[in-house]
Tab-separated table of C-alpha atoms in Angstrom:
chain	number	residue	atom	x	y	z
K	1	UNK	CA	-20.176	-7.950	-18.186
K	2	UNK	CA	-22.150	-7.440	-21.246
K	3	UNK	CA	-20.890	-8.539	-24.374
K	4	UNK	CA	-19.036	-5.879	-26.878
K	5	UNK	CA	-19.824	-5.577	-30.627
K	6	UNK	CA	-19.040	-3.698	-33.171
K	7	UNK	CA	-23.022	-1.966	-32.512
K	8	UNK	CA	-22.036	-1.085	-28.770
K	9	UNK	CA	-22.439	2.447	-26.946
K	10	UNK	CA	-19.833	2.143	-24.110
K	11	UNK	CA	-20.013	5.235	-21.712
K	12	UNK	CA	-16.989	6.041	-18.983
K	13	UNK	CA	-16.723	7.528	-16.105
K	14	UNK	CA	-14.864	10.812	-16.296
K	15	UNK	CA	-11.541	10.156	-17.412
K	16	UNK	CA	-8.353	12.549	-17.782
K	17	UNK	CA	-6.751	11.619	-21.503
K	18	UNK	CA	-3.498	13.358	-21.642
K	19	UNK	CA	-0.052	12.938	-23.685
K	20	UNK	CA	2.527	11.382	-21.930
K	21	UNK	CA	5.632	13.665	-20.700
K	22	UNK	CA	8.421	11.359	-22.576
K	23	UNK	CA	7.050	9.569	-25.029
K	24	UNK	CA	4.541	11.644	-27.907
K	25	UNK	CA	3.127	8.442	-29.482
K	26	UNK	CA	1.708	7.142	-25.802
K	27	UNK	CA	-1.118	8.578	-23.587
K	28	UNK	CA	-1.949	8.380	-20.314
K	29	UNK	CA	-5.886	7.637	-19.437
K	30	UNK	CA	-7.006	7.690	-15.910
K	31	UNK	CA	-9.591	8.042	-13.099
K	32	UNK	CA	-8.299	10.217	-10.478
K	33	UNK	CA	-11.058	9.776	-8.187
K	34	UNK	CA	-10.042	5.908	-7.791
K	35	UNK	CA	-6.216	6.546	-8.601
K	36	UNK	CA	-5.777	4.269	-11.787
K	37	UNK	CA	-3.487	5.214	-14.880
K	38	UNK	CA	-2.896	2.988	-17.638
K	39	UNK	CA	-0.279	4.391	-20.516
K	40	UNK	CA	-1.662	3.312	-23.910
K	41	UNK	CA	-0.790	4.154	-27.812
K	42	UNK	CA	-2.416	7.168	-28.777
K	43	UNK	CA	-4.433	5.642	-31.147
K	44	UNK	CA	-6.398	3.878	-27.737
K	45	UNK	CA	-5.974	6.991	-26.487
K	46	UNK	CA	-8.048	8.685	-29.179
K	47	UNK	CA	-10.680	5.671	-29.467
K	48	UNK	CA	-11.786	6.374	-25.963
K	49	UNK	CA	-12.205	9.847	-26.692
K	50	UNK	CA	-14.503	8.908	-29.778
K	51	UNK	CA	-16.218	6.327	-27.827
K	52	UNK	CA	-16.897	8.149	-24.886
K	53	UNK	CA	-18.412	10.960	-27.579
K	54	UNK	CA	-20.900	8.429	-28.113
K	55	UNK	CA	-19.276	6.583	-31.668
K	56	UNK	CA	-20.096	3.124	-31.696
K	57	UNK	CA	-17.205	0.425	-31.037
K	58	UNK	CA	-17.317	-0.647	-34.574
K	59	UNK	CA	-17.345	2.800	-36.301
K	60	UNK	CA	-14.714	3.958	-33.961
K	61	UNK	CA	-12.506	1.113	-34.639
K	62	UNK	CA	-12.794	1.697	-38.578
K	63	UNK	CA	-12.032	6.018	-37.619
K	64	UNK	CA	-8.929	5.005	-36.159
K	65	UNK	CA	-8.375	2.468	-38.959
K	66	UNK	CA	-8.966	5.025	-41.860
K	67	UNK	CA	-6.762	7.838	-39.509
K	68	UNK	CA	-4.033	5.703	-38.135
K	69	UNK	CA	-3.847	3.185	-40.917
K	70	UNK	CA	-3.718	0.521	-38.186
K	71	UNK	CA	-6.376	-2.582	-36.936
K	72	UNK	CA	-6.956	-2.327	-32.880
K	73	UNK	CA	-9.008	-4.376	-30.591
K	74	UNK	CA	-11.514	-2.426	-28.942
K	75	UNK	CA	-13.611	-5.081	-27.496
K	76	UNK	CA	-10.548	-6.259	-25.535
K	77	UNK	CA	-9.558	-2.396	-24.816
K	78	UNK	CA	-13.487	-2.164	-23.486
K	79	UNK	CA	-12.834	-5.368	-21.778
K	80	UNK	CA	-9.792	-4.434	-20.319
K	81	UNK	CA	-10.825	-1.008	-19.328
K	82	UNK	CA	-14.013	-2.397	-17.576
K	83	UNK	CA	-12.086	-4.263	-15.155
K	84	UNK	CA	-9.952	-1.062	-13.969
K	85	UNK	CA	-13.159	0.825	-13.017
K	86	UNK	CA	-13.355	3.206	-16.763
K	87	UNK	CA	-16.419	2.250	-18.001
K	88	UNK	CA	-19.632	3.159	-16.392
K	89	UNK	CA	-21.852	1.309	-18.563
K	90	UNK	CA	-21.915	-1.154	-22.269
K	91	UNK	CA	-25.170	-0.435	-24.477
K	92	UNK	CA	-27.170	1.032	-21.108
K	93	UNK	CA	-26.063	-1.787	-19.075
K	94	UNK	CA	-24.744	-0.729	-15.860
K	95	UNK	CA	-21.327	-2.002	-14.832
K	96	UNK	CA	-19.945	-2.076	-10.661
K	97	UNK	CA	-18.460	0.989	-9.769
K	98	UNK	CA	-14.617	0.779	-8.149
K	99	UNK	CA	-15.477	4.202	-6.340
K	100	UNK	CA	-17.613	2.740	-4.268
K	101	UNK	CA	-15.344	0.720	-2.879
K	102	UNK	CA	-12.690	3.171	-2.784
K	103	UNK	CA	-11.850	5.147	-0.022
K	104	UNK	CA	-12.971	9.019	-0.204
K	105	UNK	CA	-10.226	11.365	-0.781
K	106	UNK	CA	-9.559	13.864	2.313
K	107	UNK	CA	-11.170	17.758	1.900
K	108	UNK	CA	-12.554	17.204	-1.534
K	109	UNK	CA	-14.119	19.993	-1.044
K	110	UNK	CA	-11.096	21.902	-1.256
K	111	UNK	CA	-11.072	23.198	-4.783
K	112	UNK	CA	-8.115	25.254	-7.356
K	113	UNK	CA	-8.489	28.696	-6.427
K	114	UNK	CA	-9.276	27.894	-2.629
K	115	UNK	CA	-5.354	26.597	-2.289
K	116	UNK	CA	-3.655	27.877	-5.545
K	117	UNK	CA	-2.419	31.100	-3.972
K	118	UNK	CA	-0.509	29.340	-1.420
K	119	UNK	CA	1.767	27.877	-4.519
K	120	UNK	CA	1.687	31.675	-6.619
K	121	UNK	CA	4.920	33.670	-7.415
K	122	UNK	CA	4.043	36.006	-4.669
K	123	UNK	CA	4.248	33.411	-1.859
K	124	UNK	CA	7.476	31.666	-3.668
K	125	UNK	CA	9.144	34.996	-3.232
K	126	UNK	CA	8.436	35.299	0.505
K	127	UNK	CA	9.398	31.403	1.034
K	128	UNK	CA	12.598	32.966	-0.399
K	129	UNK	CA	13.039	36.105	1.831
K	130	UNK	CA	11.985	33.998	4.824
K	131	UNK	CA	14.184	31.423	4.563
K	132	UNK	CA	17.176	33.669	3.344
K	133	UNK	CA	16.642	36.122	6.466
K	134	UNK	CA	16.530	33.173	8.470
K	135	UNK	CA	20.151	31.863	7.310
K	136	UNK	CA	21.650	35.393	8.093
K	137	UNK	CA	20.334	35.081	11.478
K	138	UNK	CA	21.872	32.243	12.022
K	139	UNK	CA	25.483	33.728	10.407
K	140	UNK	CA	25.187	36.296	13.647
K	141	UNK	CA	23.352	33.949	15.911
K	142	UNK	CA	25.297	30.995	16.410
K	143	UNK	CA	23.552	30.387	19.452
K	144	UNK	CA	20.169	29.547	17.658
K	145	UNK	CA	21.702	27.063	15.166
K	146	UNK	CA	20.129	23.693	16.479
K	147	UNK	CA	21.951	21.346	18.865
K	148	UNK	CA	20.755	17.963	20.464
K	149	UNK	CA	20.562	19.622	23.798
K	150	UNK	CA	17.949	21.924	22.711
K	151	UNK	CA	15.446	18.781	22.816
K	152	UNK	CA	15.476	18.982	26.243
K	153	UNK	CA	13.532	21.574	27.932
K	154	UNK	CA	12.687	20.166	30.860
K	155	UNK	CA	14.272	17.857	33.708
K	156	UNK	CA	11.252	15.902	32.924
K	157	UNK	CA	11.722	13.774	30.184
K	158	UNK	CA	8.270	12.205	30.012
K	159	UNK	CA	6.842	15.725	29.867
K	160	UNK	CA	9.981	16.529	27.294
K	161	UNK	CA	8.968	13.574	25.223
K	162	UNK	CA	5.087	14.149	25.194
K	163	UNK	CA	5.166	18.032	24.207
K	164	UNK	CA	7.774	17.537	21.622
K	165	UNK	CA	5.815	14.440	20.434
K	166	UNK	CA	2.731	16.755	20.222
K	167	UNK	CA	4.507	19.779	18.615
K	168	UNK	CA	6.531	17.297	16.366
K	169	UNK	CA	2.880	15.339	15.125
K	170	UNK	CA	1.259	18.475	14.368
K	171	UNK	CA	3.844	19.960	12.321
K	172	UNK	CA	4.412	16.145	10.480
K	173	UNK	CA	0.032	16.681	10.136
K	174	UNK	CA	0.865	20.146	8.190
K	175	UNK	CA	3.428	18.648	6.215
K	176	UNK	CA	1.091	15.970	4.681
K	177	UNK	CA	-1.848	18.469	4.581
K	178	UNK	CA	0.769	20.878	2.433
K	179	UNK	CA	1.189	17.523	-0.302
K	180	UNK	CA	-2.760	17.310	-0.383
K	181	UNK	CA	-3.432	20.932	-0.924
K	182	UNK	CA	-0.278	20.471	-3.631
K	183	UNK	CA	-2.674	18.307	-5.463
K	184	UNK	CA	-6.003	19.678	-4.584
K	185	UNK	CA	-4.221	23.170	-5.918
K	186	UNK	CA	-3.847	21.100	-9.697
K	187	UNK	CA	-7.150	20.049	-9.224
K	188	UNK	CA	-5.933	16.333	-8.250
K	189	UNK	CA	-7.531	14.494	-5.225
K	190	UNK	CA	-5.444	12.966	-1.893
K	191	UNK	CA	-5.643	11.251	1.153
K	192	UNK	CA	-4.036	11.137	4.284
K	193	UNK	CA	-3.224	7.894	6.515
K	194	UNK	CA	-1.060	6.191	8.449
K	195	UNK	CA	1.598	4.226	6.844
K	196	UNK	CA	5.073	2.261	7.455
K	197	UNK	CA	8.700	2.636	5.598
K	198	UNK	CA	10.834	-0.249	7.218
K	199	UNK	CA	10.992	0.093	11.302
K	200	UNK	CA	9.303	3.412	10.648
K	201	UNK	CA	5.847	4.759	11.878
K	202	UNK	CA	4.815	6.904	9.253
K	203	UNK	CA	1.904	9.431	8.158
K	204	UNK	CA	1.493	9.602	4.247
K	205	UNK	CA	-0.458	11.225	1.982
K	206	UNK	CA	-2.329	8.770	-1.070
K	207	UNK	CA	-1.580	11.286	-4.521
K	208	UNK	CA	-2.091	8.421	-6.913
K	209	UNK	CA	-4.084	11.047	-8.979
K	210	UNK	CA	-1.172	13.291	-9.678
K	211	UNK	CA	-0.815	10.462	-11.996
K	212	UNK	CA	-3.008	12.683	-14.518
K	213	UNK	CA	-0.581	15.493	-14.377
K	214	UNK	CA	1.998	16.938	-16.561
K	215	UNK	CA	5.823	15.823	-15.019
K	216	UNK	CA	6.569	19.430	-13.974
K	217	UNK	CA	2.801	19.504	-11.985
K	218	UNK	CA	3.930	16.511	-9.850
K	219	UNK	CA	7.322	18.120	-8.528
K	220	UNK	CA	5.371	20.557	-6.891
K	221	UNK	CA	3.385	17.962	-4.821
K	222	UNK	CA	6.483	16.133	-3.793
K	223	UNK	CA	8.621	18.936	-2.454
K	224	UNK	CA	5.269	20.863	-1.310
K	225	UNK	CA	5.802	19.423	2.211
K	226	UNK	CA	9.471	19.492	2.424
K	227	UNK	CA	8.722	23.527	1.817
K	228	UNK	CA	6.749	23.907	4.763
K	229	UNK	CA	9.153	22.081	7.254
K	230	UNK	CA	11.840	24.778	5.900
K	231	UNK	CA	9.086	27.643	6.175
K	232	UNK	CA	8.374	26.948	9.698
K	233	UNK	CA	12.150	26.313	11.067
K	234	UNK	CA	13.401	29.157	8.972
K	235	UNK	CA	10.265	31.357	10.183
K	236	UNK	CA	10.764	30.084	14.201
K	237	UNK	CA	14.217	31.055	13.836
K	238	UNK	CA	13.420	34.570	12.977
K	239	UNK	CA	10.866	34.558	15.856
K	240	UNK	CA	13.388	33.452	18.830
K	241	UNK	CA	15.849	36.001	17.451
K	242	UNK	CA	13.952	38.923	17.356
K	243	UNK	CA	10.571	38.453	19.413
K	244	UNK	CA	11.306	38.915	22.905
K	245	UNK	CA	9.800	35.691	24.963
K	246	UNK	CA	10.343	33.705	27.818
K	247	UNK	CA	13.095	31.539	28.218
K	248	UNK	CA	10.692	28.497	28.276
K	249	UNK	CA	8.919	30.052	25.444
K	250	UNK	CA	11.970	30.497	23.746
K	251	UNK	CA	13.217	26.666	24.835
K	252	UNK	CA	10.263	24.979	23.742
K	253	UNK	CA	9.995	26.868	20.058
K	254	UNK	CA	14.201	25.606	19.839
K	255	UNK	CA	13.059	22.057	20.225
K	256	UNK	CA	10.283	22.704	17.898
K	257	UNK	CA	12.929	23.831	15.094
K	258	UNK	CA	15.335	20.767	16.185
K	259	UNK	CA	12.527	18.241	15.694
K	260	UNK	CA	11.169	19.437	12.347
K	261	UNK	CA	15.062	19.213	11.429
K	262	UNK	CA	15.518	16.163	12.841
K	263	UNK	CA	12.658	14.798	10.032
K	264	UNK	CA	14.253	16.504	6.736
K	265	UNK	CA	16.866	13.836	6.736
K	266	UNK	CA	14.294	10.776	6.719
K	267	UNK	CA	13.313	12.250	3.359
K	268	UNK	CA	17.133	11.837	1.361
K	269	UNK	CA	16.321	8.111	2.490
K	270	UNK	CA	15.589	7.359	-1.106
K	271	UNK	CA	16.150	3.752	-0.648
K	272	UNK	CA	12.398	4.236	0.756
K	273	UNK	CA	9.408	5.265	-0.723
K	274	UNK	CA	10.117	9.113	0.808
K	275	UNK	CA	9.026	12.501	-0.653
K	276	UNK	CA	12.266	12.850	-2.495
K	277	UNK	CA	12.235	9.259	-3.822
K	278	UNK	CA	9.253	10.455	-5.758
K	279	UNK	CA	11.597	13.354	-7.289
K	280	UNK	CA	14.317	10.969	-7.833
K	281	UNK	CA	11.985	8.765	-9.811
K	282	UNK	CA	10.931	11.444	-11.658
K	283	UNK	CA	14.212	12.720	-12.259
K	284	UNK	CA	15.414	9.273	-13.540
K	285	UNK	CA	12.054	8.910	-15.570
K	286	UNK	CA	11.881	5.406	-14.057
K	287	UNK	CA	8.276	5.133	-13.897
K	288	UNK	CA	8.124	2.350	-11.238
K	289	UNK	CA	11.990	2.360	-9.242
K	290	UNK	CA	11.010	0.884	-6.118
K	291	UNK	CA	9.349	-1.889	-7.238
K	292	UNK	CA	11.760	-2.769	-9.831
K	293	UNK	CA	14.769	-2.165	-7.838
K	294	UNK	CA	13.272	-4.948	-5.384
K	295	UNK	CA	12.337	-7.215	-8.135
K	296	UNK	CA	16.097	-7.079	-9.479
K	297	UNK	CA	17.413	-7.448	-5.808
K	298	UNK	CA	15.708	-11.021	-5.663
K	299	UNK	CA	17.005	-11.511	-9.411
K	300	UNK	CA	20.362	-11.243	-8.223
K	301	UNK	CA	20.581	-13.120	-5.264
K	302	UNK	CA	18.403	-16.267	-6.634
K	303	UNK	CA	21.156	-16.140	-9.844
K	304	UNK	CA	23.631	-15.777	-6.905
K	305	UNK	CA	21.974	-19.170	-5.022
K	306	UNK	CA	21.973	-20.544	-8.255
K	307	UNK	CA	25.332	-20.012	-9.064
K	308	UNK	CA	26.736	-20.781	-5.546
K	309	UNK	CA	24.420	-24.607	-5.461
K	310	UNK	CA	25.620	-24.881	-9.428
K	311	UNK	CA	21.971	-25.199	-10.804
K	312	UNK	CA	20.803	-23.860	-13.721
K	313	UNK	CA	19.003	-20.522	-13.212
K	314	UNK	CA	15.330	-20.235	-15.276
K	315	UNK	CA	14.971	-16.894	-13.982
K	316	UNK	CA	14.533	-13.858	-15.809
K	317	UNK	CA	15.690	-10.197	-15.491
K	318	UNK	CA	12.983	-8.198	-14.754
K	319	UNK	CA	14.759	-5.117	-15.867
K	320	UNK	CA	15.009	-6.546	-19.658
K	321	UNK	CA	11.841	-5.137	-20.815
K	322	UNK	CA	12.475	-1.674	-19.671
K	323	UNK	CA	13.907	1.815	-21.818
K	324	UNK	CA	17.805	1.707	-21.278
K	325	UNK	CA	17.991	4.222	-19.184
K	326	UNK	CA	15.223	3.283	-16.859
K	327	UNK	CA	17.152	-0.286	-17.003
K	328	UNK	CA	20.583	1.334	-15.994
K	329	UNK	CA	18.942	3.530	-13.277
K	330	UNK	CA	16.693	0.617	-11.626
K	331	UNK	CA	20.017	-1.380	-11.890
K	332	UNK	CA	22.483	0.967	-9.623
K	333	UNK	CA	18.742	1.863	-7.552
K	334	UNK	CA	18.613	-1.588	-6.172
K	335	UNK	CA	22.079	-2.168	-5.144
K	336	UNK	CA	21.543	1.212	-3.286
K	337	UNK	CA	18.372	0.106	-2.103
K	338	UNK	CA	19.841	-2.788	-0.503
K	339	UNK	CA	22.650	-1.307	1.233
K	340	UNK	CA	20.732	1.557	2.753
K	341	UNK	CA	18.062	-0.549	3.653
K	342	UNK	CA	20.350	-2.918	5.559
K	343	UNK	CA	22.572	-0.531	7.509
K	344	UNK	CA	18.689	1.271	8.515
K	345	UNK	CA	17.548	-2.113	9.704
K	346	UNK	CA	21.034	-2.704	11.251
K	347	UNK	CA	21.019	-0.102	13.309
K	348	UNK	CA	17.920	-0.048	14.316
K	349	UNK	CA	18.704	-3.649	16.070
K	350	UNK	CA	21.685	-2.718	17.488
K	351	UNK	CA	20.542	0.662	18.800
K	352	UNK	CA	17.260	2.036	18.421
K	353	UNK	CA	15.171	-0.881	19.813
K	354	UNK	CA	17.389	-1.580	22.493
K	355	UNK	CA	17.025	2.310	23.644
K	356	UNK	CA	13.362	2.249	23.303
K	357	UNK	CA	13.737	-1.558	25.106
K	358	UNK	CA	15.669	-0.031	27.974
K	359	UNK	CA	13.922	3.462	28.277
K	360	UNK	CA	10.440	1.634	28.714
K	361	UNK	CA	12.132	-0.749	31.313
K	362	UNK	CA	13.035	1.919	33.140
K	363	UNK	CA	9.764	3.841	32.982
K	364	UNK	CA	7.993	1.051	34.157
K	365	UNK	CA	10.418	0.459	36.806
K	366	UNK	CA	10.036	4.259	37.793
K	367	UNK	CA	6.188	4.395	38.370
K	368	UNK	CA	6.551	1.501	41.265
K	369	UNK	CA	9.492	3.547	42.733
K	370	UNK	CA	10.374	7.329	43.649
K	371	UNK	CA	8.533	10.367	43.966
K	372	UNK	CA	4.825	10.590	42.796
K	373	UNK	CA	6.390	13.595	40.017
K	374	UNK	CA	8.798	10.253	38.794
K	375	UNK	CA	5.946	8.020	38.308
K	376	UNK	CA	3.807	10.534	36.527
K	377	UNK	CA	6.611	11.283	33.968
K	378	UNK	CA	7.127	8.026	33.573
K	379	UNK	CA	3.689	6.992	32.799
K	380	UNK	CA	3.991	9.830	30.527
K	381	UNK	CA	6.908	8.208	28.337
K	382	UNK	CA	5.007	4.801	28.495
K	383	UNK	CA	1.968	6.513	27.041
K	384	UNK	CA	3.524	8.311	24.169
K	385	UNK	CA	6.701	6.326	23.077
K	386	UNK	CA	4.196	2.775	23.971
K	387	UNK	CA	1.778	4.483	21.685
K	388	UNK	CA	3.629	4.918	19.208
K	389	UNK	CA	4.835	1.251	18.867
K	390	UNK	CA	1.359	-0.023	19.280
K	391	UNK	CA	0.004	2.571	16.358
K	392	UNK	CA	3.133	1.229	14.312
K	393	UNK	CA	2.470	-2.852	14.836
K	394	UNK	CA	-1.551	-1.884	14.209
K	395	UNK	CA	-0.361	-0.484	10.787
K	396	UNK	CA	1.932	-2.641	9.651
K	397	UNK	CA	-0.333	-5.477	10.255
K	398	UNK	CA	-3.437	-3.515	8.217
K	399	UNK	CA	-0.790	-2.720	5.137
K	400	UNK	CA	1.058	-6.308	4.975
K	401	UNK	CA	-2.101	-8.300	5.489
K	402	UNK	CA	-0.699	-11.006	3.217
K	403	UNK	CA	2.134	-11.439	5.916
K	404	UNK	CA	-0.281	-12.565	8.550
K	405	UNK	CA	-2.699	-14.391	6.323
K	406	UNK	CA	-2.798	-18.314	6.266
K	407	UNK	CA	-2.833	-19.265	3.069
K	408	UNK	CA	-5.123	-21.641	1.518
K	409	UNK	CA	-4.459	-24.542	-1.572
K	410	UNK	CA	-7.103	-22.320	-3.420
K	411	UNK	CA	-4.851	-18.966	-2.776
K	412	UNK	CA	-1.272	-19.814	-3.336
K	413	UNK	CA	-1.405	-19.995	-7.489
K	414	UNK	CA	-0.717	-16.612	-8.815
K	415	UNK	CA	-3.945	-14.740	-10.140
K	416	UNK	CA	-4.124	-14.105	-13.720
K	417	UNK	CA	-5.027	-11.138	-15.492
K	418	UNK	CA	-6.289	-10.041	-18.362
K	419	UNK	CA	-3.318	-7.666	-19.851
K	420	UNK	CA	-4.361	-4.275	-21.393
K	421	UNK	CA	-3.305	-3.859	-25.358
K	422	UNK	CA	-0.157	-3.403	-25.829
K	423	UNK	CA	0.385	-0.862	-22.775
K	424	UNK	CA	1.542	-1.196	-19.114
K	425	UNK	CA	-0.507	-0.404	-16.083
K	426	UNK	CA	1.162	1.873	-13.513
């Protein structure tokens, strides 16, 4: 990297400079289009702006001297900066770009006022008259309100499994598409891929960029897909009730509505990173919860080793350094964290795998036996629900490659990094 002096032209990529929602003497600085935020003093804040107005280093350094009646290091900020992927180039010298070697955000050609009527008062109001006609039904229709039987159809449960599977993957498709048209509405960019939350096969949508946006922006991207799973059961509700159809029309669409229910509950599993974590974190103003909660987990149970093998303890709590009530929330988060986490992982062992063990068995054991209709719905279940394990152990691998990685006497010391001034990356 070229050297920086006070005679240096430093140029930027674009970058979105904005106050920060709590806190009026910090602002946040990012690059959406590669998903990194730093928070920074305003005063950094407002040398980038100058600098990327083309002020040299050493005359912006004495404007925010002369302004803010305070001495900052910009050569360290340009330093600093550099390595993040900001700055595109010191005194015309080109620096490597971290977009290229970012992945490319889904439909960025999906612009504002493509997708920002979907998110309008107008379409709010009929979310509202939807879903309210929807719960009257039900008050008249007790029939219609969802029941575990309704996920059966058919006698044949490999066929069963496979359509719902289908209609249950495309609606779980929508859902993320309705978080990246959230953020493509506030002009922010997203991705979608396949990700994992404990035992769970998950698809997920990459927002890092609504990073940039005002606190009140973001809730809309968050609850954006929860929405559109209450949309569509609230709107196939009103269908089966009043559209005449046949009765495996009408059975089908009833396990549609049971398996989009069936999801809404995965997201109150805060103790996860699910869509209503990310309101809960903003609601708590606890910047990063997850990570900190598990960081304070391990706290506690190396004091507790400590303690129980009576050594001293050298640890530190790596809540001290945050706002009280960030400290107090990450505090009760982890304990939380770590029960819900445990009973999910518990019962998974002690029922879920065993199920999927024994239904598989079985499958297999019913394509060398039986009638020809057996086998077929049996390789049926084998394909989707073996699938679906496969896609799971292919991305957990590709996300936790540092679990399957041998490490080396050259990798196991901690890397070191250069710390921005006197801010925190997110």
């Amino acid at each position: 990297m070229s050297v920086v002096t006070a005679e240096s032209h430093v140029r930027f990529h674009r970058l979105l400079i904005r106050p920060h929602d709590d806190d009026p003497v910090i602002t946040v600085v990012g690059r959406p289009e590669i998903g990194e935020f730093v928070e920074l003093p305003a005063a950094y804040g407002e040398a980038i702006s100058l600098m990327a107005d083309g002020m040299s280093v050493g005359a912006t350094r004495r404007r925010i001297a002369d302004v803010h009646d305070a001495e900052v290091d910009l050569a360290e900020l340009v330093e600093a900066l550099s390595e993040l992927g900001f700055v595109a180039s010191i005194d015309g010298t080109p620096l490597p770009d971290a977009a290229a070697s970012t992945p490319r955000g889904h439909f960025r050609r999906l612009s504002e006022h493509h997708v920002a009527w979907l998110f309008s008062m107008p379409m709010k109001a009929l979310w509202l008259v939807v879903v309210a006609a929807a719960l009257l039904t039900l008050t008249v229709r007790n029939d219609l309100i969802p029941t575990y039987s309704d996920f059966f159809w058919s006698d044949y449960v490999g066929l069963t499994v496979l359509v719902n599977t289908a209609m249950m993957s495309a609606s779980i498709s929508v859902h993320e598409l309705m978080h990246l048209t959230a953020a493509r509405s506030l002009g922010a960019p997203g991705r979608i891929g396949f990700g994992t939350r404990l035992h769970n096969l998950v698809v997920q949508t990459d927002v890092t960029g609504v990073w940039g946006l005002p606190r009140r922006s973001r809730y809309r991207v968050y609850l954006a897909g929860l929405a559109w799973d209450i949309m569509v059961m609230a709107s196939l509700i009103l269908v089966i009730a009043h559209v005449p159809l046949a009765d495996r029309a009408q059975a089908i669409l009833q396990a549609l509505v049971l398996s989009v229910l069936m999801a809404i509950p995965f997201q109150f599993q805060v103790y996860m990173r699910t869509d209503l974590y990310y309101v809960l974190r903003e609601v708590l103003r606890a910047r990063n919860l997850f990570e900190d909660g598990i960081a304070y987990a391990k706290y506690l149970r190396t004091r507790g080793l400590d303690a129980l093998l009576r050594r001293p303890s050298a640890i530190t709590d790596p809540t001290a350094g945050l706002a009280p009530h960030a400290r107090r929330a990450t505090r009760i988060y982890s304990v939380f964290l770590v029960i819900g986490a445990s009973i999910t992982l518990a019962a998974f062992a002690l029922f879920t795998a065993p199920i999927v063990i024994g239904a598989l068995v079985r499958a297999v054991q019913g394509i060398g036996g039986g009638s020809a209709l057996m086998a077929l719905d049996s390789g049926l279940f084998i394909l989707v629900e073996g699938g679906i394990q496969v896609l799971f152990i292919v991305t957990f691998v590709r996300t936790h490659p540092h679990w399957f990685r041998r490490r080396s006497r050259a990798t196991t010391g901690r890397r070191r990094e250069k710390p921005l001034p006197p801010a925190e990356r997110r």
